[in-house]
Amino acid sequence: MRRLGVHPDPFPVWKLKRTERPSTRIIDDKVQRKSEGDGGFPRAESGEFGPFIQQEYPRFVMKHPLSGVLMDMGRKLAKMVDGTVAPKRAPGTHDPVANARHIKETAYFLRADLVGICELPPYAVFTHDRYTNEPIDCDHKYAIGILIDQDWRTAAAFNGHDWISNSMSFMSYTISGFIACNLAEYIRRLGYPARANHAMNYNVAVPPILLWAGLGEMCRIGDMVLSPFLGPRFKASVVTTDMPLAIDKPIDFGLQDFCSKCLKCARLCPSQAISHGDREMHNSYERWPVDVERCTSMRVGNQHGSGCGTCIKVCPWNKPNTTFHRIIGWTMMRIPFARRFAVWGDDFMGYGKPKPEWKWWMDLEEVDGELHIPESHDK
Ligand code: SF4
Ligand code: SF4
């Protein structure tokens, strides 16, 4: 699939329909910057969702040893997001087109799955740091979005909310964070300011950057972007920089129509947090509303697993990169009337159901410093 020497990208992004603006409305001059502390997890930590969720918050990732390891590694990467910029710019780094190509190739060399570049929308910069509450000031011109697949095989095997769910999230958070930290440091060594943003140290809101960088469209799963190649099965990091870079354009692969017909995630969400209705304007963004308290409480308070990614698992766009699924995917993008049949066919083929025969992980739960086999162990 990869056309070396022609395109740097492993997926055929050059075949996507490009547009001047994202497929959902954004009133640029009215969007208010937010504090990262306004998100569901900080609100859970503060006790806004009740004492039980507040009590579970410190352990909901750490209670499984694999997600705990990955979160600890992410915390180490949180200290590596910025640094000194080389005093002199490297030769051969003044052409934005050549730079963009080189930066994408570097990110793919570091094992990124998809990369896109946009101008950094000022409203994507958070107002305050979640942990220190210090004001955030970032006037970098560009943002590089980096996606990491959460792994198709594991996504097919799990039930959506069992003991591997947080490990899938934190594997992608940590690897995308590793790539962002290295890429930012590399750009600084080339003589340009750059800062890595990853799950343990975001200074920017990710969804608007992914939209403008042509990495996906807003989907029914609330404040989430869906990729035409990975579905919602990814986590993202971002590098902001002043290195001159050619930008990508937003994409439109028919997802707004698809999500309006599908509703599979809304049907199967265990906490019924996903809307069955239409898109709404929220802080001058158009998106499907999601009940943040229900979703966060399910992920933090889950007593039968660690986290939740049921919506990611059951989405018809969560498919492996095979010829068969690529043909179905291109049909969905181009033939609107086929989309209802696709959702029906997805259910009929049993996609979204767990595959216990593919299970590879151990169900374990740490309680009082010791690992136990949890009562909800899926034999
Ligand atoms: S993560 Fe789980 S609870 Fe949250 S919206 Fe998705 S399916 Fe629902
Ligand atoms: S499951 Fe269906 S409605 Fe939900 S995000 Fe995926 S395509 Fe959209």
Short mmCIF file of C-alpha atoms and ligand atoms in Angstrom, two decimals:
data_model
loop_
_atom_site.label_atom_id
_atom_site.label_comp_id
_atom_site.label_asym_id
_atom_site.label_seq_id
_atom_site.Cartn_x
_atom_site.Cartn_y
_atom_site.Cartn_z
CA MET A 1 0.00 0.00 0.00
CA ARG A 2 2.81 2.40 0.83
CA ARG A 3 4.10 4.23 -2.28
CA LEU A 4 7.63 5.14 -1.33
CA GLY A 5 8.97 8.10 -3.25
CA VAL A 6 5.43 9.28 -4.09
CA HIS A 7 3.62 9.62 -0.76
CA PRO A 8 5.02 9.40 2.76
CA ASP A 9 1.80 7.93 4.19
CA PRO A 10 1.17 4.21 4.78
CA PHE A 11 -2.61 4.60 4.28
CA PRO A 12 -3.94 6.08 0.97
CA VAL A 13 -4.80 9.50 2.41
CA TRP A 14 -4.17 11.10 -1.00
CA LYS A 15 -7.37 9.43 -2.30
CA LEU A 16 -9.61 11.14 0.30
CA LYS A 17 -11.92 14.01 -0.64
CA ARG A 18 -10.36 17.21 0.71
CA THR A 19 -12.42 20.24 1.73
CA GLU A 20 -11.69 23.82 2.75
CA ARG A 21 -13.36 23.35 6.16
CA PRO A 22 -14.24 20.40 8.43
CA SER A 23 -17.54 18.62 7.69
CA THR A 24 -19.04 19.90 10.97
CA ARG A 25 -19.65 23.59 11.68
CA ILE A 26 -17.10 25.53 13.71
CA ILE A 27 -17.65 29.25 14.31
CA ASP A 28 -13.94 30.03 14.63
CA ASP A 29 -14.20 33.48 16.15
CA LYS A 30 -16.73 32.37 18.78
CA VAL A 31 -15.13 29.18 20.14
CA GLN A 32 -14.06 29.73 23.73
CA ARG A 33 -10.76 28.25 24.92
CA LYS A 34 -11.27 25.71 27.69
CA SER A 35 -9.26 24.56 30.67
CA GLU A 36 -8.17 20.90 30.57
CA GLY A 37 -9.63 20.74 34.07
CA ASP A 38 -13.14 21.00 32.52
CA GLY A 39 -12.83 17.41 31.15
CA GLY A 40 -14.58 14.35 32.57
CA PHE A 41 -11.58 12.85 34.40
CA PRO A 42 -10.61 16.00 36.35
CA ARG A 43 -14.27 16.36 37.31
CA ALA A 44 -14.30 12.73 38.52
CA GLU A 45 -11.13 13.37 40.51
CA SER A 46 -12.65 16.46 42.14
CA GLY A 47 -15.67 14.49 43.40
CA GLU A 48 -18.21 16.06 41.03
CA PHE A 49 -19.51 12.60 40.05
CA GLY A 50 -19.90 11.34 43.63
CA PRO A 51 -17.70 9.85 46.36
CA PHE A 52 -17.45 6.34 44.87
CA ILE A 53 -16.12 7.63 41.52
CA GLN A 54 -13.74 9.97 43.35
CA GLN A 55 -12.47 7.05 45.46
CA GLU A 56 -11.96 4.82 42.37
CA TYR A 57 -10.25 7.54 40.32
CA PRO A 58 -6.63 7.01 41.54
CA ARG A 59 -6.81 3.24 40.87
CA PHE A 60 -8.99 2.82 37.80
CA VAL A 61 -5.98 2.54 35.46
CA MET A 62 -3.44 1.31 38.02
CA LYS A 63 -5.58 -1.63 39.16
CA HIS A 64 -4.50 -3.72 36.14
CA PRO A 65 -0.72 -4.25 36.04
CA LEU A 66 -0.36 -3.67 32.27
CA SER A 67 -2.34 -0.42 32.09
CA GLY A 68 -0.52 0.62 35.30
CA VAL A 69 2.89 0.12 33.65
CA LEU A 70 1.83 2.11 30.59
CA MET A 71 0.43 4.96 32.66
CA ASP A 72 3.65 5.15 34.71
CA MET A 73 5.63 5.37 31.45
CA GLY A 74 3.30 8.14 30.22
CA ARG A 75 3.99 10.05 33.46
CA LYS A 76 7.74 9.84 32.77
CA LEU A 77 7.13 11.20 29.25
CA ALA A 78 5.13 14.08 30.78
CA LYS A 79 8.45 15.59 31.88
CA MET A 80 9.96 15.45 28.36
CA VAL A 81 7.60 17.65 26.37
CA ASP A 82 9.79 20.75 25.97
CA GLY A 83 13.45 21.79 25.98
CA THR A 84 16.16 24.00 24.60
CA VAL A 85 16.07 25.05 20.95
CA ALA A 86 19.35 24.84 18.99
CA PRO A 87 20.70 28.39 18.45
CA LYS A 88 21.17 27.96 14.70
CA ARG A 89 18.68 26.57 12.19
CA ALA A 90 19.75 23.44 10.34
CA PRO A 91 20.55 23.91 6.62
CA GLY A 92 17.85 22.77 4.19
CA THR A 93 14.90 23.43 6.54
CA HIS A 94 13.35 26.52 4.92
CA ASP A 95 11.00 24.86 2.39
CA PRO A 96 7.59 24.16 4.05
CA VAL A 97 6.67 21.42 1.56
CA ALA A 98 9.96 19.53 1.98
CA ASN A 99 9.79 20.03 5.77
CA ALA A 100 6.22 18.65 5.99
CA ARG A 101 7.20 15.58 4.00
CA HIS A 102 10.33 15.04 6.09
CA ILE A 103 8.48 15.47 9.40
CA LYS A 104 5.80 12.99 8.32
CA GLU A 105 8.45 10.47 7.22
CA THR A 106 10.21 10.95 10.57
CA ALA A 107 6.97 10.35 12.50
CA TYR A 108 6.28 7.21 10.43
CA PHE A 109 9.88 6.06 11.01
CA LEU A 110 9.16 6.46 14.75
CA ARG A 111 6.14 4.14 14.19
CA ALA A 112 3.21 6.57 13.87
CA ASP A 113 0.16 5.08 12.13
CA LEU A 114 -1.21 8.33 10.65
CA VAL A 115 0.11 11.90 10.64
CA GLY A 116 -1.48 15.19 9.53
CA ILE A 117 -0.50 18.85 9.79
CA CYS A 118 -2.59 22.01 10.24
CA GLU A 119 -2.24 25.56 11.47
CA LEU A 120 -2.81 25.53 15.23
CA PRO A 121 -6.30 26.97 15.87
CA PRO A 122 -5.83 29.45 18.77
CA TYR A 123 -9.00 28.10 20.42
CA ALA A 124 -7.45 24.60 20.63
CA VAL A 125 -4.95 25.84 23.25
CA PHE A 126 -6.16 25.15 26.79
CA THR A 127 -6.41 28.15 29.13
CA HIS A 128 -4.91 26.41 32.19
CA ASP A 129 -2.75 23.41 33.03
CA ARG A 130 -4.85 20.68 34.60
CA TYR A 131 -2.30 19.76 37.28
CA THR A 132 -0.76 23.14 38.22
CA ASN A 133 -3.64 25.44 37.19
CA GLU A 134 -0.97 27.72 35.65
CA PRO A 135 -2.16 29.71 32.58
CA ILE A 136 -1.08 28.20 29.24
CA ASP A 137 0.44 30.35 26.55
CA CYS A 138 1.27 28.74 23.19
CA ASP A 139 1.51 30.78 20.00
CA HIS A 140 3.15 28.16 17.79
CA LYS A 141 1.88 28.41 14.24
CA TYR A 142 1.53 24.71 13.36
CA ALA A 143 0.23 21.49 14.91
CA ILE A 144 1.26 17.96 13.89
CA GLY A 145 -1.35 15.31 14.78
CA ILE A 146 -0.07 11.75 15.38
CA LEU A 147 -2.41 8.72 15.60
CA ILE A 148 -1.61 5.31 17.11
CA ASP A 149 -3.84 2.29 16.49
CA GLN A 150 -5.15 0.60 19.66
CA ASP A 151 -4.69 -2.80 17.94
CA TRP A 152 -7.38 -4.46 15.83
CA ARG A 153 -6.79 -7.98 17.16
CA THR A 154 -7.27 -6.94 20.78
CA ALA A 155 -10.22 -4.71 19.87
CA ALA A 156 -11.87 -7.71 18.19
CA ALA A 157 -11.15 -10.03 21.14
CA PHE A 158 -12.34 -7.97 24.14
CA ASN A 159 -15.95 -7.36 25.13
CA GLY A 160 -15.49 -3.57 25.17
CA HIS A 161 -15.21 -3.05 28.92
CA ASP A 162 -13.15 -5.87 30.38
CA TRP A 163 -9.66 -5.95 31.93
CA ILE A 164 -7.65 -4.99 28.81
CA SER A 165 -9.59 -1.85 27.89
CA ASN A 166 -7.41 0.71 29.70
CA SER A 167 -4.24 -1.03 28.46
CA MET A 168 -5.40 -0.48 24.86
CA SER A 169 -5.93 3.22 25.57
CA PHE A 170 -2.68 3.68 27.45
CA MET A 171 -0.58 1.70 24.96
CA SER A 172 -1.71 4.20 22.29
CA TYR A 173 -1.39 7.21 24.59
CA THR A 174 2.12 6.21 25.62
CA ILE A 175 3.43 5.30 22.16
CA SER A 176 1.94 8.43 20.58
CA GLY A 177 3.49 10.38 23.49
CA PHE A 178 6.89 8.74 22.88
CA ILE A 179 6.73 9.72 19.20
CA ALA A 180 5.62 13.29 20.00
CA CYS A 181 8.40 13.79 22.60
CA ASN A 182 11.07 12.53 20.18
CA LEU A 183 9.69 14.47 17.22
CA ALA A 184 9.50 17.72 19.24
CA GLU A 185 13.07 17.26 20.51
CA TYR A 186 14.26 16.54 16.94
CA ILE A 187 12.58 19.73 15.66
CA ARG A 188 14.21 21.72 18.49
CA ARG A 189 17.62 20.29 17.47
CA LEU A 190 16.87 21.51 13.92
CA GLY A 191 16.58 25.01 15.42
CA TYR A 192 12.79 25.53 15.77
CA PRO A 193 10.63 25.71 18.91
CA ALA A 194 8.41 22.65 19.41
CA ARG A 195 6.36 21.17 22.26
CA ALA A 196 4.97 17.65 22.59
CA ASN A 197 1.39 17.24 23.83
CA HIS A 198 0.27 13.82 25.00
CA ALA A 199 -2.29 12.32 27.37
CA MET A 200 -0.23 12.97 30.49
CA ASN A 201 0.61 16.56 29.50
CA TYR A 202 -1.75 18.11 26.94
CA ASN A 203 -1.62 21.88 26.45
CA VAL A 204 -4.02 21.62 23.50
CA ALA A 205 -7.43 20.08 22.80
CA VAL A 206 -6.90 17.30 20.26
CA PRO A 207 -10.21 17.05 18.27
CA PRO A 208 -10.05 20.42 16.41
CA ILE A 209 -6.43 19.73 15.43
CA LEU A 210 -7.30 16.31 14.01
CA LEU A 211 -10.20 17.84 12.05
CA TRP A 212 -8.12 20.61 10.48
CA ALA A 213 -5.19 18.24 9.82
CA GLY A 214 -7.44 15.97 7.74
CA LEU A 215 -7.17 12.97 10.04
CA GLY A 216 -10.90 12.39 10.49
CA GLU A 217 -14.41 13.75 11.05
CA MET A 218 -16.44 14.27 14.23
CA CYS A 219 -18.48 11.15 15.05
CA ARG A 220 -21.47 10.24 17.21
CA ILE A 221 -19.23 9.22 20.13
CA GLY A 222 -19.32 12.81 21.44
CA ASP A 223 -16.14 14.87 21.39
CA MET A 224 -14.30 12.31 19.29
CA VAL A 225 -12.79 12.22 15.79
CA LEU A 226 -13.12 9.06 13.65
CA SER A 227 -10.47 8.11 11.06
CA PRO A 228 -11.51 6.56 7.73
CA PHE A 229 -8.70 3.99 8.17
CA LEU A 230 -8.67 3.23 11.91
CA GLY A 231 -12.26 4.14 12.84
CA PRO A 232 -12.34 5.43 16.44
CA ARG A 233 -9.67 2.82 17.41
CA PHE A 234 -6.78 5.24 18.11
CA LYS A 235 -5.33 7.73 20.54
CA ALA A 236 -3.49 10.86 19.49
CA SER A 237 -0.64 13.13 20.44
CA VAL A 238 0.26 16.52 18.98
CA VAL A 239 3.46 18.48 18.39
CA THR A 240 3.09 22.26 18.14
CA THR A 241 5.90 24.11 16.42
CA ASP A 242 7.02 27.17 14.46
CA MET A 243 8.96 25.12 11.90
CA PRO A 244 7.58 26.17 8.47
CA LEU A 245 5.30 23.34 7.31
CA ALA A 246 2.88 22.82 4.41
CA ILE A 247 -0.54 22.02 5.86
CA ASP A 248 -3.11 19.35 4.99
CA LYS A 249 -6.78 20.07 4.33
CA PRO A 250 -9.80 18.65 6.23
CA ILE A 251 -11.49 15.54 4.84
CA ASP A 252 -15.08 14.49 4.13
CA PHE A 253 -15.71 10.76 3.72
CA GLY A 254 -19.47 10.89 4.39
CA LEU A 255 -19.26 10.18 8.12
CA GLN A 256 -21.88 12.76 9.13
CA ASP A 257 -24.46 10.89 7.02
CA PHE A 258 -23.12 7.49 8.14
CA CYS A 259 -23.35 8.32 11.88
CA SER A 260 -26.85 9.77 11.43
CA LYS A 261 -27.96 6.37 10.04
CA CYS A 262 -25.88 4.01 12.18
CA LEU A 263 -26.34 4.59 15.97
CA LYS A 264 -24.61 1.27 16.81
CA CYS A 265 -22.42 2.89 19.49
CA ALA A 266 -25.49 4.58 21.05
CA ARG A 267 -27.39 1.26 21.08
CA LEU A 268 -24.56 -0.69 22.73
CA CYS A 269 -22.96 1.85 25.11
CA PRO A 270 -23.26 0.17 28.55
CA SER A 271 -24.00 3.48 30.30
CA GLN A 272 -26.26 4.90 27.54
CA ALA A 273 -24.07 8.00 27.44
CA ILE A 274 -24.22 8.45 23.63
CA SER A 275 -27.02 10.46 22.05
CA HIS A 276 -29.60 8.83 19.74
CA GLY A 277 -30.51 12.30 18.43
CA ASP A 278 -29.01 14.90 16.13
CA ARG A 279 -25.85 17.02 16.27
CA GLU A 280 -25.96 20.17 18.39
CA MET A 281 -23.87 23.32 18.68
CA HIS A 282 -21.66 23.21 21.77
CA ASN A 283 -19.20 26.07 22.40
CA SER A 284 -19.64 26.99 18.70
CA TYR A 285 -18.70 23.45 17.55
CA GLU A 286 -21.24 21.17 15.91
CA ARG A 287 -21.14 17.68 17.39
CA TRP A 288 -23.22 14.90 18.83
CA PRO A 289 -23.75 15.47 22.56
CA VAL A 290 -22.49 12.87 25.03
CA ASP A 291 -23.32 12.49 28.72
CA VAL A 292 -19.83 13.03 30.15
CA GLU A 293 -20.84 12.05 33.68
CA ARG A 294 -22.27 8.70 32.57
CA CYS A 295 -19.30 7.89 30.31
CA THR A 296 -16.64 8.91 32.84
CA SER A 297 -18.41 7.10 35.68
CA MET A 298 -18.56 3.92 33.58
CA ARG A 299 -14.84 4.11 32.75
CA VAL A 300 -13.69 5.02 36.25
CA GLY A 301 -16.19 3.01 38.28
CA ASN A 302 -16.22 -0.18 36.16
CA GLN A 303 -16.11 -3.06 38.67
CA HIS A 304 -16.00 -5.77 35.98
CA GLY A 305 -12.94 -4.47 34.14
CA SER A 306 -10.57 -1.55 33.72
CA GLY A 307 -12.05 1.31 31.66
CA CYS A 308 -14.43 1.10 28.71
CA GLY A 309 -14.04 1.22 24.94
CA THR A 310 -17.28 -0.48 23.89
CA CYS A 311 -18.15 2.32 21.44
CA ILE A 312 -14.74 1.91 19.79
CA LYS A 313 -15.12 -1.85 19.54
CA VAL A 314 -18.63 -1.94 18.04
CA CYS A 315 -18.21 0.89 15.51
CA PRO A 316 -18.48 -0.47 11.93
CA TRP A 317 -15.36 1.59 11.02
CA ASN A 318 -13.29 -0.45 13.52
CA LYS A 319 -11.94 -2.91 10.98
CA PRO A 320 -8.55 -4.38 10.03
CA ASN A 321 -6.64 -3.00 7.04
CA THR A 322 -7.45 -5.87 4.65
CA THR A 323 -8.39 -5.70 0.97
CA PHE A 324 -11.98 -6.78 1.76
CA HIS A 325 -12.49 -4.09 4.40
CA ARG A 326 -10.77 -1.45 2.27
CA ILE A 327 -13.26 -2.15 -0.55
CA ILE A 328 -16.22 -1.94 1.89
CA GLY A 329 -14.77 1.27 3.34
CA TRP A 330 -14.40 2.94 -0.07
CA THR A 331 -17.99 1.89 -0.92
CA MET A 332 -19.24 3.51 2.30
CA MET A 333 -17.40 6.71 1.47
CA ARG A 334 -18.77 6.98 -2.07
CA ILE A 335 -22.26 5.41 -2.13
CA PRO A 336 -24.58 6.98 0.49
CA PHE A 337 -27.52 4.58 -0.02
CA ALA A 338 -25.24 1.59 0.78
CA ARG A 339 -24.58 2.89 4.31
CA ARG A 340 -27.77 1.49 5.90
CA PHE A 341 -26.99 -1.95 4.41
CA ALA A 342 -23.48 -1.69 5.80
CA VAL A 343 -24.76 -1.21 9.35
CA TRP A 344 -27.20 -4.09 8.94
CA GLY A 345 -24.43 -6.25 7.41
CA ASP A 346 -22.08 -5.38 10.25
CA ASP A 347 -24.60 -6.68 12.80
CA PHE A 348 -25.43 -9.72 10.63
CA MET A 349 -21.74 -10.69 10.36
CA GLY A 350 -21.42 -10.53 14.17
CA TYR A 351 -18.91 -7.66 14.21
CA GLY A 352 -18.76 -6.02 17.61
CA LYS A 353 -19.16 -9.30 19.52
CA PRO A 354 -16.20 -10.52 21.64
CA LYS A 355 -13.91 -13.27 20.30
CA PRO A 356 -12.81 -15.14 23.44
CA GLU A 357 -10.65 -17.47 21.31
CA TRP A 358 -8.43 -14.46 20.50
CA LYS A 359 -7.96 -13.41 24.12
CA TRP A 360 -4.24 -13.10 25.04
CA TRP A 361 -4.19 -11.00 28.23
CA MET A 362 -4.56 -11.94 31.89
CA ASP A 363 -7.53 -10.76 33.96
CA LEU A 364 -5.88 -9.39 37.08
CA GLU A 365 -6.80 -6.76 39.64
CA GLU A 366 -4.55 -5.13 42.22
CA VAL A 367 -6.22 -4.83 45.61
CA ASP A 368 -4.28 -3.59 48.67
CA GLY A 369 -0.93 -4.07 46.91
CA GLU A 370 -1.59 -7.67 45.77
CA LEU A 371 -2.77 -9.05 42.45
CA HIS A 372 -5.93 -11.19 42.43
CA ILE A 373 -8.01 -12.87 39.76
CA PRO A 374 -11.13 -10.66 39.76
CA GLU A 375 -14.59 -12.15 40.32
CA SER A 376 -15.58 -10.99 36.84
CA HIS A 377 -12.73 -13.09 35.34
CA ASP A 378 -13.80 -14.20 31.87
CA LYS A 379 -12.63 -17.83 31.67
S1 SF4 B 1 -16.41 4.70 26.55
FE1 SF4 B 1 -18.01 3.23 27.16
S2 SF4 B 1 -19.38 4.42 28.49
FE2 SF4 B 1 -18.16 5.91 27.33
S3 SF4 B 1 -19.39 6.40 25.52
FE3 SF4 B 1 -18.00 4.71 24.94
S4 SF4 B 1 -19.22 2.86 25.29
FE4 SF4 B 1 -20.23 4.52 26.41
S1 SF4 B 2 -20.84 3.21 15.74
FE1 SF4 B 2 -21.90 4.15 14.01
S2 SF4 B 2 -22.83 6.02 14.87
FE2 SF4 B 2 -21.24 5.36 16.29
S3 SF4 B 2 -19.39 6.45 15.68
FE3 SF4 B 2 -19.34 4.48 14.64
S4 SF4 B 2 -20.29 4.90 12.62
FE4 SF4 B 2 -20.84 6.62 13.98
#
